[in-house]
Amino acid sequence: MMKRLGLYAALILGAIVFLYPFLWMLSATFKPELELGGFHLIPHRVTWENYRLVFTRIPIIRAFVNSLFVSATATTSVIVFGAMVGYALSRLSFPGREIIFNVILFTMMIPAQLTLIPLYTLIVRLGWADSYQALIVPGMMSGFAILLFRQFFRTIPPSLIEAARLDGCSEWQILFHIVMPLSKPVITTVGILTFMGIWNDLLWPLLVIHDRRLMTMPQVVALFSIGGLAEARVGAQLAAATLLALPIIVAYAFFQRTFIESMATTGLKG
Amino acid sequence: MNQSRRRQRKARRRVEAIGYLMSFPYVLHFLVFGAYPLAFAFILIFHRWNIYLPMKWIGLGNIRFLIHDALIWKALWNTFYFVLIHVPSQLVVALAFAALLNRHLRGRTLFRAIYFMPVVVSGVVITILWQQLYAQDTGLLNRALTAIGLPRIPWLTDYRLAMPSIALMATWKNVGLYIVLFLVGLQSIPRSLYEAAALDGASEWKQFWHITLPMLNPTILLVLILSTIGGFSLFVEPYIMTGGGPANSTLSGVLYLYKQAFFFNRMGYAATIGFFWAMMIFVVVLVQRKVVERDVG
């Protein structure tokens, strides 16, 4: 019984360590500057001043729309092309298939730091600096997504696909009307991983986007915080950070199990 | 007979054609955004280039500069320092919480979800939040210390403490992922092993050392490698929190690369740093693999 109590005490202590900073952050965004040093979670006096400063100083709504557009487009592309290539690699036999498979394995071994600068110079030379293409196109395909789709498609009974072929379905119809509807788990996994990766990324947008109208949300929030626009107002910096965290946290609140299971598959990368 | 064989061949050709068609976008994308930058990296290394003027061949100039560049070695040392603190604390905390969670108890999924939350939130958010927690006078951590009569800690302003502070924050952010990975690992250990050990009178502690740890070896290796690569990719935290300071004590490889490219327009040298950094990652991961695999054998 004592042991059980100790176990729960440890788990609850852990929960406080991980949860309290977030709650404090949320409450701090409604506190006047003088109250910020306090540990209390309910502001004595609620103010909207911090959010007002965020919305008037930086194009946060525009940045939100940019981030949403970029993440959604790239994610859709990663899913559609990932499924296509995954299907070709697992269900169609053609000479060169193994080469493509090995190329994918090879690309996954290369640290991103190696190609970061050449990729950046390529974007500049294509004339894509300060454009949506710069944010979207390099991330439109993912080797890891292809491998996940390939793995999943191999578990679909071949007889199902054979039957559809005999019925006169084209490979495209088989992929999009028969295989894809069966693949919700892998689509969600790829979708969550890709969307989160792009939504949260800071380094790439910092390199290719300098026009404030095209900046993504993490970029705008980071520059707000370090660039002096927040006038060193802590509450406002935290308000901007809260707005950036909000969409992912809301999604996480509803689909936490799917999020966790998806992220756990990154373990397969190693 | 002949006709059906011809039809079969025709069908096979069709499948092959569709296979190529479906793979084509990826191959094209790989050639332009994968293979080309990779090949171009090896050209850039031998050039001086500010992106606007023509490239200038300087042979091994960049590499010679890198060898004598105190800042890159500083960044490498900082990264080792980060990894040295971050990885062991990550392993211990993650394993401890995974062991606690790996039993029948109420609210298990809720606890897991709470520990995992910082993993899904952007590093930008986490860093801005922790910057306030670490703040010298108003930060909650120092307020808590002074409340119980202890002196303030200069978390981010002392060059000896800044990197450990960032490592502590990174552990807080990422440990949830490793808890989940360890949970998966723990659940794959057959119950029968523990039952047999318990019959032989092995204490719970002994069971942990002789069954759990050896059986978790693949997960430990995975966590080791993932968190080391994470350490070598450190960027957002020092970029927002410290800008690499104080006294370059939190300068990371990627931050240095970014500064060379962005502030000084030195594409050749930045690419050389990227190449050097990738080599370091390869070497470190290789060594880790060797060491951990030998420990199993």
XYZ file of C-alpha atoms in Angstrom:
567
model
C 0.000 0.000 0.000
C 2.812 2.409 0.938
C 4.597 1.419 -2.232
C 1.534 2.146 -4.303
C 1.256 5.568 -2.677
C 4.891 6.319 -3.413
C 4.374 5.300 -7.022
C 1.471 7.699 -7.473
C 3.347 10.459 -5.649
C 6.245 10.106 -8.111
C 3.925 10.067 -11.122
C 1.970 13.114 -9.916
C 5.181 14.993 -9.174
C 6.271 14.224 -12.739
C 2.946 15.454 -14.093
C 3.353 18.740 -12.226
C 6.867 19.211 -13.593
C 5.642 18.788 -17.170
C 2.278 20.503 -16.911
C 2.799 23.441 -14.559
C 5.129 25.460 -16.863
C 2.513 25.326 -19.636
C -0.278 26.407 -17.303
C 1.909 29.171 -15.898
C 2.683 30.331 -19.438
C -0.986 30.444 -20.375
C -1.884 32.395 -17.246
C 1.117 34.729 -17.647
C -0.230 35.887 -21.008
C -3.222 37.388 -19.150
C -1.187 38.934 -16.343
C 0.032 42.514 -16.162
C 3.833 42.758 -16.188
C 4.053 43.285 -12.416
C 2.352 40.001 -11.624
C 4.637 37.857 -13.796
C 7.050 36.868 -11.056
C 4.300 35.055 -9.150
C 3.645 31.327 -9.064
C -0.131 31.731 -9.017
C -2.103 30.481 -12.002
C -5.163 32.713 -11.698
C -4.238 36.324 -12.571
C -5.321 38.827 -9.915
C -6.143 41.252 -12.680
C -6.824 39.959 -16.182
C -5.403 41.987 -19.063
C -5.568 41.561 -22.838
C -2.706 43.988 -23.320
C -0.176 41.230 -24.127
C -2.273 39.827 -26.959
C -3.045 43.315 -28.202
C 0.687 43.978 -28.495
C 1.238 40.715 -30.402
C -1.529 41.382 -32.887
C -0.509 44.987 -33.514
C 3.258 44.472 -33.709
C 3.670 41.359 -35.851
C 1.662 39.871 -38.738
C 0.713 36.883 -36.614
C -2.528 36.060 -38.448
C -0.797 36.212 -41.797
C 1.976 34.005 -40.375
C -0.610 31.546 -39.095
C -2.205 31.329 -42.538
C 1.240 30.933 -44.145
C 2.190 28.140 -41.776
C -1.129 26.403 -42.260
C -0.905 26.652 -46.042
C 2.705 25.501 -46.221
C 2.281 22.630 -43.758
C -0.988 21.425 -45.288
C 0.291 21.524 -48.879
C 3.539 19.758 -48.120
C 1.788 17.171 -45.953
C -0.777 16.386 -48.651
C 2.019 15.977 -51.149
C 4.048 13.736 -48.850
C 0.992 11.516 -48.353
C -0.069 11.304 -52.017
C 3.412 10.767 -53.448
C 4.484 8.642 -50.500
C 1.561 6.314 -51.145
C 2.244 6.255 -54.889
C 5.899 5.361 -54.573
C 5.200 3.051 -51.651
C 2.652 1.230 -53.797
C 5.027 0.956 -56.753
C 7.788 -0.346 -54.501
C 5.631 -2.926 -52.773
C 3.046 -4.007 -55.335
C 4.431 -3.439 -58.818
C 7.533 -5.152 -60.084
C 9.753 -3.262 -62.477
C 13.479 -3.171 -63.140
C 15.177 -0.548 -60.958
C 12.765 -0.966 -58.082
C 15.509 -2.106 -55.737
C 17.677 0.826 -56.770
C 14.978 3.300 -55.778
C 14.505 1.488 -52.486
C 18.221 1.673 -51.750
C 18.345 5.333 -52.741
C 15.673 6.032 -50.146
C 17.588 4.167 -47.455
C 20.686 6.105 -48.468
C 18.992 9.514 -48.262
C 17.778 8.713 -44.758
C 21.343 8.167 -43.573
C 22.539 11.600 -44.671
C 22.589 14.219 -41.926
C 20.592 17.291 -42.943
C 23.528 19.569 -42.089
C 25.453 18.246 -45.072
C 22.965 19.411 -47.700
C 21.491 22.438 -45.918
C 23.707 25.101 -47.516
C 23.794 23.634 -51.054
C 20.008 23.316 -50.886
C 19.757 26.932 -49.797
C 21.985 28.120 -52.648
C 19.881 26.065 -55.066
C 16.737 27.822 -53.844
C 18.416 31.210 -54.301
C 19.587 30.336 -57.806
C 16.137 29.117 -58.778
C 14.926 32.562 -57.749
C 12.762 31.015 -55.058
C 14.069 32.963 -52.081
C 11.109 34.664 -50.415
C 8.478 32.463 -51.986
C 6.086 29.742 -50.895
C 7.862 27.273 -53.195
C 11.006 27.613 -51.106
C 9.071 26.484 -48.050
C 7.001 23.781 -49.729
C 8.810 22.139 -52.619
C 11.934 20.739 -50.900
C 9.646 19.037 -48.365
C 7.146 17.597 -50.832
C 8.606 14.102 -50.691
C 9.804 12.087 -47.767
C 11.787 8.878 -47.967
C 10.627 7.912 -44.508
C 6.971 8.324 -45.521
C 7.540 6.140 -48.600
C 9.065 3.425 -46.430
C 6.133 3.557 -43.996
C 3.632 3.234 -46.855
C 5.646 0.441 -48.470
C 5.779 -1.437 -45.173
C 2.048 -1.059 -44.643
C 1.051 -1.994 -48.207
C 2.987 -5.231 -47.911
C 0.549 -6.326 -45.203
C -2.472 -5.954 -47.509
C -3.430 -9.412 -48.841
C -2.264 -9.793 -52.475
C -5.493 -11.649 -53.292
C -7.435 -8.423 -52.732
C -5.344 -6.601 -55.301
C -5.403 -9.544 -57.739
C -9.180 -9.650 -57.545
C -9.413 -5.950 -58.303
C -7.066 -6.377 -61.273
C -9.223 -9.182 -62.651
C -12.237 -6.907 -62.291
C -10.464 -4.533 -64.630
C -9.402 -1.889 -62.112
C -6.359 0.112 -63.135
C -3.439 0.314 -60.720
C -4.392 3.922 -59.968
C -7.922 2.897 -59.066
C -6.604 0.080 -56.909
C -4.296 2.463 -55.080
C -6.730 5.309 -54.526
C -10.038 3.438 -54.176
C -9.054 0.156 -52.544
C -5.668 0.415 -50.866
C -5.800 3.979 -49.536
C -9.125 3.599 -47.688
C -7.556 0.628 -45.887
C -4.489 2.655 -44.945
C -5.879 5.175 -42.468
C -3.358 4.281 -39.710
C -0.322 4.897 -41.883
C -1.854 8.009 -43.460
C -2.430 9.469 -39.990
C 1.088 8.605 -38.882
C 2.694 10.168 -41.937
C 0.321 13.124 -41.741
C 1.030 13.917 -38.100
C 4.795 13.502 -38.387
C 5.060 15.621 -41.531
C 2.675 18.344 -40.445
C 4.299 18.712 -37.039
C 7.776 18.703 -38.498
C 6.988 21.517 -40.918
C 4.771 23.491 -38.543
C 7.473 23.553 -35.852
C 10.516 24.064 -38.090
C 12.484 27.274 -37.645
C 15.865 26.883 -39.353
C 14.711 26.449 -42.955
C 12.255 29.389 -42.980
C 14.941 31.564 -41.357
C 17.253 30.791 -44.256
C 14.922 31.216 -47.216
C 12.336 33.787 -46.060
C 13.209 37.378 -45.206
C 10.001 39.043 -46.334
C 7.778 39.461 -43.288
C 4.626 38.774 -45.260
C 5.830 35.276 -46.098
C 7.213 34.306 -42.717
C 5.911 31.237 -40.940
C 4.547 31.345 -37.435
C 7.607 29.982 -35.545
C 9.757 32.457 -37.444
C 7.579 35.458 -36.635
C 7.250 34.428 -32.987
C 11.003 33.842 -32.647
C 11.857 37.193 -34.251
C 9.261 38.932 -32.088
C 10.941 37.501 -29.040
C 14.575 38.228 -29.904
C 14.173 41.154 -32.287
C 13.060 43.764 -29.789
C 9.549 44.174 -31.214
C 8.117 42.886 -27.960
C 9.840 45.768 -26.120
C 11.214 43.143 -23.720
C 7.630 42.595 -22.562
C 7.687 39.050 -21.243
C 3.921 38.680 -21.206
C 3.701 39.562 -24.885
C 6.473 37.125 -25.828
C 4.651 34.396 -23.955
C 1.373 35.360 -25.629
C 2.984 34.935 -29.056
C 4.448 31.587 -27.966
C 1.038 30.489 -26.692
C -0.592 31.315 -30.029
C 2.079 29.235 -31.778
C 1.581 26.277 -29.440
C -2.210 26.417 -29.414
C -3.100 24.665 -32.707
C -0.828 21.697 -32.008
C -1.931 21.423 -28.366
C -5.606 21.481 -29.343
C -5.008 18.755 -31.926
C -2.975 16.827 -29.371
C -5.737 17.077 -26.767
C -8.120 15.286 -29.118
C -5.769 12.766 -30.703
C -3.066 12.259 -28.084
C -2.986 8.497 -28.541
C -2.497 8.823 -32.307
C 0.178 11.479 -31.804
C 2.121 9.306 -29.378
C 1.867 6.183 -31.493
C 2.937 8.111 -34.609
C 5.905 9.688 -32.913
C 6.953 6.327 -31.521
C 7.407 5.070 -35.096
C 10.266 7.562 -35.509
C 12.041 4.888 -33.523
C 12.006 2.823 -36.713
C 14.265 5.371 -38.347
C 17.264 4.387 -36.242
C -0.997 -20.258 -76.386
C 1.310 -17.843 -78.121
C -1.336 -15.190 -77.941
C -1.896 -15.532 -74.204
C 1.841 -15.306 -73.591
C 1.923 -12.143 -75.642
C -0.967 -10.772 -73.652
C 0.854 -11.608 -70.421
C 3.956 -9.850 -71.625
C 1.872 -6.868 -72.569
C 0.275 -6.821 -69.117
C 3.686 -6.995 -67.486
C 4.914 -4.103 -69.596
C 1.900 -2.091 -68.515
C 2.643 -2.783 -64.841
C 6.261 -1.796 -65.380
C 5.228 1.426 -67.084
C 2.900 2.314 -64.217
C 5.629 1.471 -61.734
C 7.956 3.924 -63.431
C 5.247 6.539 -63.701
C 4.419 6.279 -60.004
C 8.063 6.469 -58.941
C 8.972 9.218 -61.368
C 7.999 12.215 -59.185
C 10.125 10.898 -56.356
C 13.107 10.209 -58.603
C 12.875 13.694 -60.093
C 12.536 15.291 -56.667
C 15.468 13.242 -55.386
C 17.672 14.281 -58.299
C 16.939 17.989 -57.863
C 16.612 18.366 -54.081
C 18.630 15.374 -52.889
C 21.373 14.297 -55.247
C 22.208 17.717 -56.665
C 22.714 19.468 -53.279
C 24.709 16.466 -52.092
C 27.032 16.636 -55.082
C 27.161 20.425 -54.942
C 28.226 20.225 -51.277
C 31.471 18.628 -52.409
C 32.043 21.400 -54.932
C 31.241 24.195 -52.481
C 33.789 22.899 -50.002
C 36.586 23.865 -52.395
C 35.246 27.328 -53.215
C 34.797 30.757 -51.789
C 31.361 32.043 -52.717
C 29.087 34.769 -51.446
C 26.212 33.552 -53.686
C 26.134 36.798 -55.740
C 29.569 36.907 -57.365
C 31.087 33.977 -59.296
C 32.550 31.132 -57.257
C 36.266 31.159 -56.639
C 38.291 27.947 -56.398
C 40.435 27.982 -53.269
C 41.404 24.318 -53.073
C 41.708 23.197 -49.477
C 41.405 26.771 -48.210
C 38.110 26.176 -46.393
C 39.332 23.008 -44.773
C 42.564 24.658 -43.683
C 40.550 27.537 -42.270
C 38.268 25.120 -40.430
C 41.169 23.299 -38.799
C 42.463 26.602 -37.413
C 39.021 28.012 -36.596
C 38.804 28.097 -32.805
C 35.037 28.643 -32.968
C 34.210 25.375 -34.721
C 36.197 23.433 -32.127
C 34.445 25.444 -29.456
C 31.124 24.446 -31.019
C 32.207 20.809 -31.108
C 33.274 20.929 -27.480
C 29.987 22.638 -26.536
C 28.094 19.874 -28.325
C 30.005 17.150 -26.499
C 29.326 18.963 -23.241
C 25.620 19.143 -24.111
C 25.480 15.478 -25.104
C 27.416 14.438 -22.004
C 24.742 15.970 -19.759
C 21.683 15.547 -21.946
C 21.993 11.904 -22.982
C 22.597 10.262 -19.579
C 19.924 12.367 -17.875
C 17.558 11.556 -20.728
C 18.222 7.812 -20.382
C 17.858 7.741 -16.597
C 14.733 9.892 -16.363
C 13.025 8.190 -19.311
C 13.771 4.715 -18.055
C 12.633 5.577 -14.523
C 9.296 6.978 -15.657
C 8.784 4.159 -18.146
C 9.377 1.612 -15.369
C 6.873 3.448 -13.139
C 4.280 3.567 -15.909
C 4.736 -0.050 -16.942
C 2.236 -1.457 -14.452
C -1.467 -1.625 -13.990
C -2.472 1.681 -12.573
C -5.148 4.283 -12.822
C -4.599 7.219 -15.167
C -1.720 5.587 -16.976
C -2.636 7.043 -20.366
C -3.210 10.446 -18.784
C 0.250 10.488 -17.199
C 1.809 9.327 -20.451
C -0.027 12.058 -22.362
C 1.144 14.748 -19.934
C 4.787 13.667 -20.044
C 4.629 13.603 -23.832
C 3.135 17.056 -24.265
C 6.397 19.069 -24.561
C 7.439 16.733 -27.392
C 4.703 17.934 -29.737
C 5.120 21.631 -28.948
C 7.507 23.709 -31.051
C 11.005 24.244 -29.677
C 10.406 27.970 -30.190
C 7.612 27.894 -27.607
C 9.575 25.774 -25.148
C 12.603 28.050 -25.422
C 10.648 31.282 -24.923
C 8.916 29.709 -21.927
C 12.134 28.453 -20.323
C 13.873 31.733 -20.942
C 11.383 33.189 -18.490
C 11.750 30.316 -16.040
C 15.528 30.810 -16.103
C 15.432 34.628 -15.880
C 17.878 36.012 -13.320
C 15.601 38.182 -11.161
C 12.046 37.433 -12.199
C 12.420 33.789 -13.255
C 10.336 31.243 -11.378
C 13.299 28.970 -10.711
C 15.296 31.692 -8.986
C 12.180 32.906 -7.166
C 11.727 29.397 -5.823
C 15.383 29.252 -4.761
C 15.315 32.590 -2.954
C 11.998 31.668 -1.313
C 13.696 28.785 0.484
C 16.725 30.883 1.323
C 19.102 29.758 -1.399
C 21.111 32.097 -3.638
C 20.060 32.814 -7.223
C 21.631 30.711 -9.971
C 22.831 32.585 -13.098
C 21.302 29.903 -15.369
C 21.934 31.557 -18.707
C 24.387 34.322 -17.882
C 27.269 32.231 -16.530
C 29.353 30.654 -19.275
C 29.804 27.477 -17.228
C 26.082 27.043 -16.604
C 24.446 28.164 -19.842
C 24.974 24.913 -21.748
C 23.902 22.661 -18.851
C 20.791 24.833 -18.505
C 19.980 24.322 -22.166
C 20.627 20.585 -21.791
C 18.247 20.452 -18.819
C 15.542 22.195 -20.847
C 16.119 19.861 -23.808
C 15.705 16.875 -21.497
C 12.418 18.301 -20.239
C 11.237 18.788 -23.820
C 12.207 15.411 -25.248
C 12.030 12.926 -22.413
C 8.380 12.086 -23.142
C 9.319 10.542 -26.479
C 11.939 8.358 -24.843
C 9.546 7.343 -22.077
C 7.221 6.048 -24.782
C 10.039 4.262 -26.633
C 11.145 2.599 -23.386
C 7.548 1.624 -22.630
C 7.354 -0.130 -25.993
C 10.643 -1.859 -25.185
C 9.517 -2.892 -21.699
C 6.295 -4.346 -22.998
C 8.176 -6.560 -25.433
C 10.050 -8.345 -22.614
C 8.382 -11.722 -21.973
C 6.695 -11.970 -18.540
C 7.974 -15.522 -18.170
C 11.526 -14.249 -17.683
C 10.497 -12.334 -14.569
C 8.390 -15.194 -13.272
C 11.299 -17.611 -13.579
C 13.632 -15.142 -11.868
C 11.136 -14.550 -9.065
C 10.903 -18.322 -8.495
C 14.683 -18.373 -8.173
C 14.363 -15.712 -5.504
C 15.812 -12.779 -7.459
C 14.918 -9.413 -5.937
C 13.140 -6.804 -7.997
C 16.360 -4.790 -8.219
C 18.296 -7.844 -9.428
C 15.599 -8.571 -11.999
C 15.960 -5.024 -13.274
C 19.750 -5.334 -13.660
C 19.847 -8.842 -15.116
C 16.684 -8.998 -17.187
C 15.263 -5.554 -17.923
C 18.461 -3.706 -18.791
C 19.975 -6.363 -21.102
C 16.632 -6.913 -22.830
C 16.256 -3.167 -23.344
C 19.606 -2.863 -25.078
C 18.188 -2.146 -28.569
C 15.968 0.602 -27.119
C 18.869 2.067 -25.180
C 20.951 2.180 -28.358
C 18.064 3.823 -30.210
C 17.579 6.465 -27.520
C 21.327 7.030 -27.354
C 21.579 7.607 -31.099
C 18.414 9.702 -31.441
C 19.352 12.002 -28.566
C 22.946 12.332 -29.748
C 21.804 13.333 -33.222
C 19.425 15.729 -31.496
C 22.406 17.217 -29.667
C 24.317 17.704 -32.890
C 21.261 19.394 -34.443
C 20.907 21.902 -31.604
C 19.855 25.253 -33.061
C 16.560 26.764 -31.905
C 17.458 26.827 -28.208
C 20.746 28.767 -28.421
C 19.426 30.888 -31.315
C 16.557 32.248 -29.233
C 17.888 32.005 -25.707
C 21.520 33.036 -25.807
C 22.531 33.744 -29.402
C 25.459 31.395 -28.706
C 26.729 33.298 -25.671
C 27.871 34.053 -23.080
C 31.448 33.892 -24.419
C 30.362 31.411 -27.130
C 29.620 28.841 -24.445
C 26.355 27.798 -26.143
C 27.478 28.173 -29.751
C 26.309 25.006 -31.531
C 27.517 23.660 -34.858
C 24.287 24.454 -36.669
C 24.091 27.927 -35.143
C 27.661 28.618 -36.276
C 26.875 27.310 -39.751
C 23.790 29.516 -39.884
C 25.780 32.569 -38.814
C 28.480 31.951 -41.419
C 25.895 31.598 -44.168
C 23.449 34.247 -43.071
C 25.571 37.038 -41.620
C 28.777 36.607 -43.579
C 27.464 35.052 -46.819
C 30.275 32.507 -46.728
C 28.580 29.661 -48.575
C 31.740 27.655 -49.179
C 32.791 27.795 -45.570
C 29.265 27.123 -44.252
C 29.074 24.049 -46.484
C 32.448 22.939 -45.132
C 31.102 23.240 -41.597
C 28.069 21.181 -42.646
C 30.330 18.520 -44.111
C 32.512 18.460 -40.994
C 29.446 18.249 -38.787
C 27.960 15.361 -40.789
C 31.279 13.500 -40.473
C 31.245 14.018 -36.704
C 27.708 12.617 -36.497
C 28.741 9.552 -38.501
C 31.766 8.917 -36.294
C 29.921 9.386 -33.008
C 26.983 7.180 -34.036
C 29.380 4.509 -35.301
C 31.316 4.507 -32.032
C 28.090 4.301 -30.024
C 26.879 1.369 -32.081
C 30.164 -0.476 -31.613
C 30.302 0.146 -27.874
C 26.710 -0.816 -27.156
C 26.814 -3.870 -29.398
C 30.009 -5.074 -27.739
C 28.365 -4.680 -24.359
C 25.592 -7.038 -25.429
C 27.931 -9.650 -26.857
